[in-house]
């Protein structure tokens, strides 16, 4: 039950913080940024494409599956932590 509650809270925090940051950004920018590549990149980061979202979900699912396989085969926690941390850091890019 707590895992589900945590997911619910985190999900709504993403929605709320994204909305707050977008509103804050809109209030700060009075100038037209349509030709500014930095502003376009920032907007793209806030609204990733559907394929990019699906790749991210798939990558997370792979990490979750791999950690279960490693535990099932008796791998100790330290190597699992190193592998999962490396995959997580790689997933940022």
GROMACS .gro file of N, CA and C in nm:
model
  279
    1UNK      N    1   0.081  -0.121   0.000
    1UNK     CA    2   0.000   0.000   0.000
    1UNK      C    3   0.085   0.127   0.000
    2UNK      N    4   0.197   0.126   0.072
    2UNK     CA    5   0.280   0.246   0.077
    2UNK      C    6   0.349   0.272  -0.056
    3UNK      N    7   0.383   0.165  -0.128
    3UNK     CA    8   0.446   0.181  -0.259
    3UNK      C    9   0.350   0.251  -0.354
    4UNK      N   10   0.224   0.210  -0.351
    4UNK     CA   11   0.123   0.275  -0.435
    4UNK      C   12   0.101   0.420  -0.397
    5UNK      N   13   0.099   0.447  -0.266
    5UNK     CA   14   0.083   0.585  -0.220
    5UNK      C   15   0.201   0.671  -0.264
    6UNK      N   16   0.322   0.615  -0.254
    6UNK     CA   17   0.440   0.690  -0.297
    6UNK      C   18   0.432   0.721  -0.446
    7UNK      N   19   0.390   0.625  -0.527
    7UNK     CA   20   0.375   0.648  -0.670
    7UNK      C   21   0.273   0.755  -0.699
    8UNK      N   22   0.162   0.752  -0.625
    8UNK     CA   23   0.057   0.853  -0.643
    8UNK      C   24   0.110   0.992  -0.611
    9UNK      N   25   0.180   1.004  -0.499
    9UNK     CA   26   0.233   1.134  -0.457
    9UNK      C   27   0.337   1.185  -0.556
   10UNK      N   28   0.428   1.098  -0.596
   10UNK     CA   29   0.533   1.137  -0.691
   10UNK      C   30   0.472   1.179  -0.825
   11UNK      N   31   0.371   1.104  -0.870
   11UNK     CA   32   0.305   1.138  -0.996
   11UNK      C   33   0.243   1.275  -0.992
   12UNK      N   34   0.174   1.305  -0.884
   12UNK     CA   35   0.111   1.437  -0.874
   12UNK      C   36   0.214   1.548  -0.851
   13UNK      N   37   0.325   1.515  -0.785
   13UNK     CA   38   0.430   1.616  -0.771
   13UNK      C   39   0.489   1.653  -0.907
   14UNK      N   40   0.508   1.554  -0.994
   14UNK     CA   41   0.557   1.584  -1.129
   14UNK      C   42   0.460   1.678  -1.201
   15UNK      N   43   0.333   1.646  -1.196
   15UNK     CA   44   0.233   1.729  -1.264
   15UNK      C   45   0.231   1.870  -1.205
   16UNK      N   46   0.227   1.879  -1.073
   16UNK     CA   47   0.220   2.010  -1.007
   16UNK      C   48   0.345   2.094  -1.028
   17UNK      N   49   0.462   2.032  -1.013
   17UNK     CA   50   0.586   2.108  -1.030
   17UNK      C   51   0.609   2.148  -1.175
   18UNK      N   52   0.575   2.061  -1.269
   18UNK     CA   53   0.586   2.100  -1.410
   18UNK      C   54   0.499   2.221  -1.439
   19UNK      N   55   0.376   2.216  -1.391
   19UNK     CA   56   0.284   2.328  -1.414
   19UNK      C   57   0.337   2.455  -1.348
   20UNK      N   58   0.388   2.445  -1.227
   20UNK     CA   59   0.440   2.563  -1.156
   20UNK      C   60   0.563   2.620  -1.226
   21UNK      N   61   0.651   2.533  -1.273
   21UNK     CA   62   0.772   2.582  -1.339
   21UNK      C   63   0.740   2.644  -1.474
   22UNK      N   64   0.645   2.589  -1.546
   22UNK     CA   65   0.606   2.647  -1.675
   22UNK      C   66   0.543   2.784  -1.653
   23UNK      N   67   0.455   2.796  -1.554
   23UNK     CA   68   0.391   2.925  -1.525
   23UNK      C   69   0.497   3.025  -1.481
   24UNK      N   70   0.591   2.982  -1.396
   24UNK     CA   71   0.698   3.071  -1.352
   24UNK      C   72   0.784   3.117  -1.467
   25UNK      N   73   0.814   3.027  -1.560
   25UNK     CA   74   0.895   3.060  -1.677
   25UNK      C   75   0.820   3.157  -1.767
   26UNK      N   76   0.689   3.135  -1.784
   26UNK     CA   77   0.609   3.224  -1.869
   26UNK      C   78   0.604   3.364  -1.811
   27UNK      N   79   0.597   3.376  -1.680
   27UNK     CA   80   0.593   3.508  -1.615
   27UNK      C   81   0.726   3.580  -1.626
   28UNK      N   82   0.836   3.504  -1.627
   28UNK     CA   83   0.969   3.565  -1.636
   28UNK      C   84   1.002   3.613  -1.777
   29UNK      N   85   0.946   3.546  -1.878
   29UNK     CA   86   0.980   3.576  -2.017
   29UNK      C   87   0.873   3.662  -2.080
   30UNK      N   88   0.903   3.790  -2.093
   30UNK     CA   89   0.812   3.881  -2.160
   30UNK      C   90   0.851   3.892  -2.307
   31UNK      N   91   0.977   3.863  -2.337
   31UNK     CA   92   1.031   3.872  -2.472
   31UNK      C   93   0.992   3.747  -2.550
   32UNK      N   94   0.971   3.760  -2.680
   32UNK     CA   95   0.940   3.647  -2.768
   32UNK      C   96   1.064   3.561  -2.785
   33UNK      N   97   1.055   3.434  -2.740
   33UNK     CA   98   1.169   3.342  -2.747
   33UNK      C   99   1.154   3.240  -2.859
   34UNK      N  100   1.073   3.266  -2.958
   34UNK     CA  101   1.047   3.167  -3.062
   34UNK      C  102   1.172   3.134  -3.144
   35UNK      N  103   1.267   3.227  -3.155
   35UNK     CA  104   1.389   3.202  -3.231
   35UNK      C  105   1.507   3.166  -3.142
   36UNK      N  106   1.485   3.159  -3.013
   36UNK     CA  107   1.591   3.128  -2.919
   36UNK      C  108   1.606   2.978  -2.906
   37UNK      N  109   1.718   2.918  -2.950
   37UNK     CA  110   1.734   2.772  -2.943
   37UNK      C  111   1.734   2.720  -2.799
   38UNK      N  112   1.784   2.800  -2.704
   38UNK     CA  113   1.785   2.758  -2.564
   38UNK      C  114   1.643   2.744  -2.511
   39UNK      N  115   1.556   2.837  -2.546
   39UNK     CA  116   1.416   2.831  -2.503
   39UNK      C  117   1.344   2.714  -2.567
   40UNK      N  118   1.375   2.687  -2.693
   40UNK     CA  119   1.315   2.572  -2.761
   40UNK      C  120   1.360   2.442  -2.698
   41UNK      N  121   1.487   2.433  -2.660
   41UNK     CA  122   1.538   2.312  -2.595
   41UNK      C  123   1.472   2.293  -2.459
   42UNK      N  124   1.452   2.402  -2.385
   42UNK     CA  125   1.387   2.393  -2.255
   42UNK      C  126   1.243   2.344  -2.270
   43UNK      N  127   1.173   2.394  -2.370
   43UNK     CA  128   1.035   2.352  -2.394
   43UNK      C  129   1.031   2.204  -2.434
   44UNK      N  130   1.129   2.159  -2.512
   44UNK     CA  131   1.135   2.020  -2.555
   44UNK      C  132   1.160   1.929  -2.434
   45UNK      N  133   1.240   1.974  -2.338
   45UNK     CA  134   1.266   1.894  -2.220
   45UNK      C  135   1.140   1.880  -2.135
   46UNK      N  136   1.056   1.982  -2.131
   46UNK     CA  137   0.933   1.975  -2.053
   46UNK      C  138   0.829   1.886  -2.120
   47UNK      N  139   0.834   1.874  -2.252
   47UNK     CA  140   0.736   1.797  -2.327
   47UNK      C  141   0.807   1.699  -2.420
   48UNK      N  142   0.860   1.588  -2.366
   48UNK     CA  143   0.930   1.492  -2.452
   48UNK      C  144   0.833   1.423  -2.547
   49UNK      N  145   0.886   1.371  -2.655
   49UNK     CA  146   0.803   1.301  -2.752
   49UNK      C  147   0.756   1.168  -2.695
   50UNK      N  148   0.649   1.114  -2.751
   50UNK     CA  149   0.595   0.986  -2.705
   50UNK      C  150   0.699   0.874  -2.717
   51UNK      N  151   0.771   0.861  -2.829
   51UNK     CA  152   0.873   0.755  -2.835
   51UNK      C  153   0.980   0.768  -2.726
   52UNK      N  154   1.018   0.892  -2.695
   52UNK     CA  155   1.119   0.911  -2.590
   52UNK      C  156   1.065   0.867  -2.454
   53UNK      N  157   0.939   0.896  -2.427
   53UNK     CA  158   0.876   0.852  -2.302
   53UNK      C  159   0.870   0.700  -2.297
   54UNK      N  160   0.831   0.637  -2.406
   54UNK     CA  161   0.821   0.491  -2.409
   54UNK      C  162   0.958   0.424  -2.393
   55UNK      N  163   1.061   0.483  -2.451
   55UNK     CA  164   1.196   0.430  -2.432
   55UNK      C  165   1.237   0.441  -2.286
   56UNK      N  166   1.205   0.553  -2.223
   56UNK     CA  167   1.237   0.570  -2.081
   56UNK      C  168   1.166   0.469  -1.993
   57UNK      N  169   1.039   0.445  -2.021
   57UNK     CA  170   0.962   0.346  -1.944
   57UNK      C  171   1.020   0.207  -1.967
   58UNK      N  172   1.055   0.175  -2.091
   58UNK     CA  173   1.113   0.045  -2.122
   58UNK      C  174   1.247   0.026  -2.052
   59UNK      N  175   1.328   0.131  -2.048
   59UNK     CA  176   1.458   0.123  -1.982
   59UNK      C  177   1.441   0.100  -1.832
   60UNK      N  178   1.347   0.170  -1.771
   60UNK     CA  179   1.320   0.149  -1.629
   60UNK      C  180   1.272   0.006  -1.604
   61UNK      N  181   1.184  -0.043  -1.691
   61UNK     CA  182   1.133  -0.180  -1.676
   61UNK      C  183   1.247  -0.280  -1.688
   62UNK      N  184   1.338  -0.256  -1.781
   62UNK     CA  185   1.455  -0.344  -1.796
   62UNK      C  186   1.538  -0.345  -1.669
   63UNK      N  187   1.562  -0.229  -1.610
   63UNK     CA  188   1.640  -0.221  -1.486
   63UNK      C  189   1.571  -0.299  -1.373
   64UNK      N  190   1.441  -0.282  -1.364
   64UNK     CA  191   1.364  -0.350  -1.260
   64UNK      C  192   1.372  -0.501  -1.280
   65UNK      N  193   1.356  -0.546  -1.404
   65UNK     CA  194   1.363  -0.689  -1.437
   65UNK      C  195   1.504  -0.742  -1.406
   66UNK      N  196   1.608  -0.670  -1.448
   66UNK     CA  197   1.745  -0.715  -1.428
   66UNK      C  198   1.778  -0.727  -1.280
   67UNK      N  199   1.733  -0.633  -1.200
   67UNK     CA  200   1.761  -0.642  -1.056
   67UNK      C  201   1.695  -0.767  -0.997
   68UNK      N  202   1.575  -0.800  -1.042
   68UNK     CA  203   1.509  -0.922  -0.995
   68UNK      C  204   1.584  -1.047  -1.037
   69UNK      N  205   1.633  -1.049  -1.160
   69UNK     CA  206   1.711  -1.164  -1.209
   69UNK      C  207   1.839  -1.179  -1.127
   70UNK      N  208   1.906  -1.068  -1.101
   70UNK     CA  209   2.031  -1.074  -1.023
   70UNK      C  210   2.006  -1.125  -0.882
   71UNK      N  211   1.899  -1.078  -0.818
   71UNK     CA  212   1.866  -1.125  -0.684
   71UNK      C  213   1.831  -1.274  -0.687
   72UNK      N  214   1.755  -1.315  -0.787
   72UNK     CA  215   1.714  -1.455  -0.798
   72UNK      C  216   1.833  -1.549  -0.818
   73UNK      N  217   1.941  -1.498  -0.876
   73UNK     CA  218   2.060  -1.580  -0.898
   73UNK      C  219   2.163  -1.565  -0.786
   74UNK      N  220   2.124  -1.500  -0.679
   74UNK     CA  221   2.209  -1.494  -0.560
   74UNK      C  222   2.322  -1.393  -0.565
   75UNK      N  223   2.314  -1.297  -0.651
   75UNK     CA  224   2.417  -1.193  -0.657
   75UNK      C  225   2.404  -1.106  -0.533
   76UNK      N  226   2.517  -1.069  -0.474
   76UNK     CA  227   2.514  -0.988  -0.352
   76UNK      C  228   2.468  -0.845  -0.383
   77UNK      N  229   2.433  -0.774  -0.278
   77UNK     CA  230   2.372  -0.642  -0.294
   77UNK      C  231   2.469  -0.537  -0.351
   78UNK      N  232   2.595  -0.544  -0.314
   78UNK     CA  233   2.690  -0.442  -0.360
   78UNK      C  234   2.707  -0.443  -0.512
   79UNK      N  235   2.731  -0.559  -0.575
   79UNK     CA  236   2.739  -0.558  -0.722
   79UNK      C  237   2.608  -0.515  -0.788
   80UNK      N  238   2.495  -0.553  -0.728
   80UNK     CA  239   2.366  -0.510  -0.784
   80UNK      C  240   2.355  -0.359  -0.778
   81UNK      N  241   2.395  -0.301  -0.665
   81UNK     CA  242   2.390  -0.155  -0.649
   81UNK      C  243   2.479  -0.086  -0.752
   82UNK      N  244   2.597  -0.140  -0.774
   82UNK     CA  245   2.690  -0.081  -0.872
   82UNK      C  246   2.631  -0.090  -1.012
   83UNK      N  247   2.576  -0.205  -1.048
   83UNK     CA  248   2.519  -0.224  -1.182
   83UNK      C  249   2.400  -0.131  -1.200
   84UNK      N  250   2.309  -0.129  -1.102
   84UNK     CA  251   2.188  -0.046  -1.114
   84UNK      C  252   2.221   0.103  -1.116
   85UNK      N  253   2.320   0.143  -1.037
   85UNK     CA  254   2.361   0.284  -1.036
   85UNK      C  255   2.422   0.324  -1.170
   86UNK      N  256   2.502   0.235  -1.227
   86UNK     CA  257   2.562   0.262  -1.357
   86UNK      C  258   2.454   0.273  -1.465
   87UNK      N  259   2.358   0.181  -1.462
   87UNK     CA  260   2.249   0.186  -1.560
   87UNK      C  261   2.165   0.313  -1.542
   88UNK      N  262   2.140   0.351  -1.418
   88UNK     CA  263   2.062   0.472  -1.393
   88UNK      C  264   2.136   0.596  -1.444
   89UNK      N  265   2.267   0.602  -1.418
   89UNK     CA  266   2.345   0.716  -1.466
   89UNK      C  267   2.347   0.718  -1.619
   90UNK      N  268   2.358   0.601  -1.680
   90UNK     CA  269   2.356   0.593  -1.826
   90UNK      C  270   2.221   0.630  -1.883
   91UNK      N  271   2.115   0.603  -1.808
   91UNK     CA  272   1.980   0.633  -1.854
   91UNK      C  273   1.950   0.780  -1.861
   92UNK      N  274   2.027   0.861  -1.792
   92UNK     CA  275   2.006   1.006  -1.794
   92UNK      C  276   2.036   1.059  -1.935
   93UNK      N  277   2.129   0.995  -2.003
   93UNK     CA  278   2.167   1.040  -2.137
   93UNK      C  279   2.088   0.964  -2.239
   0.00000   0.00000   0.00000
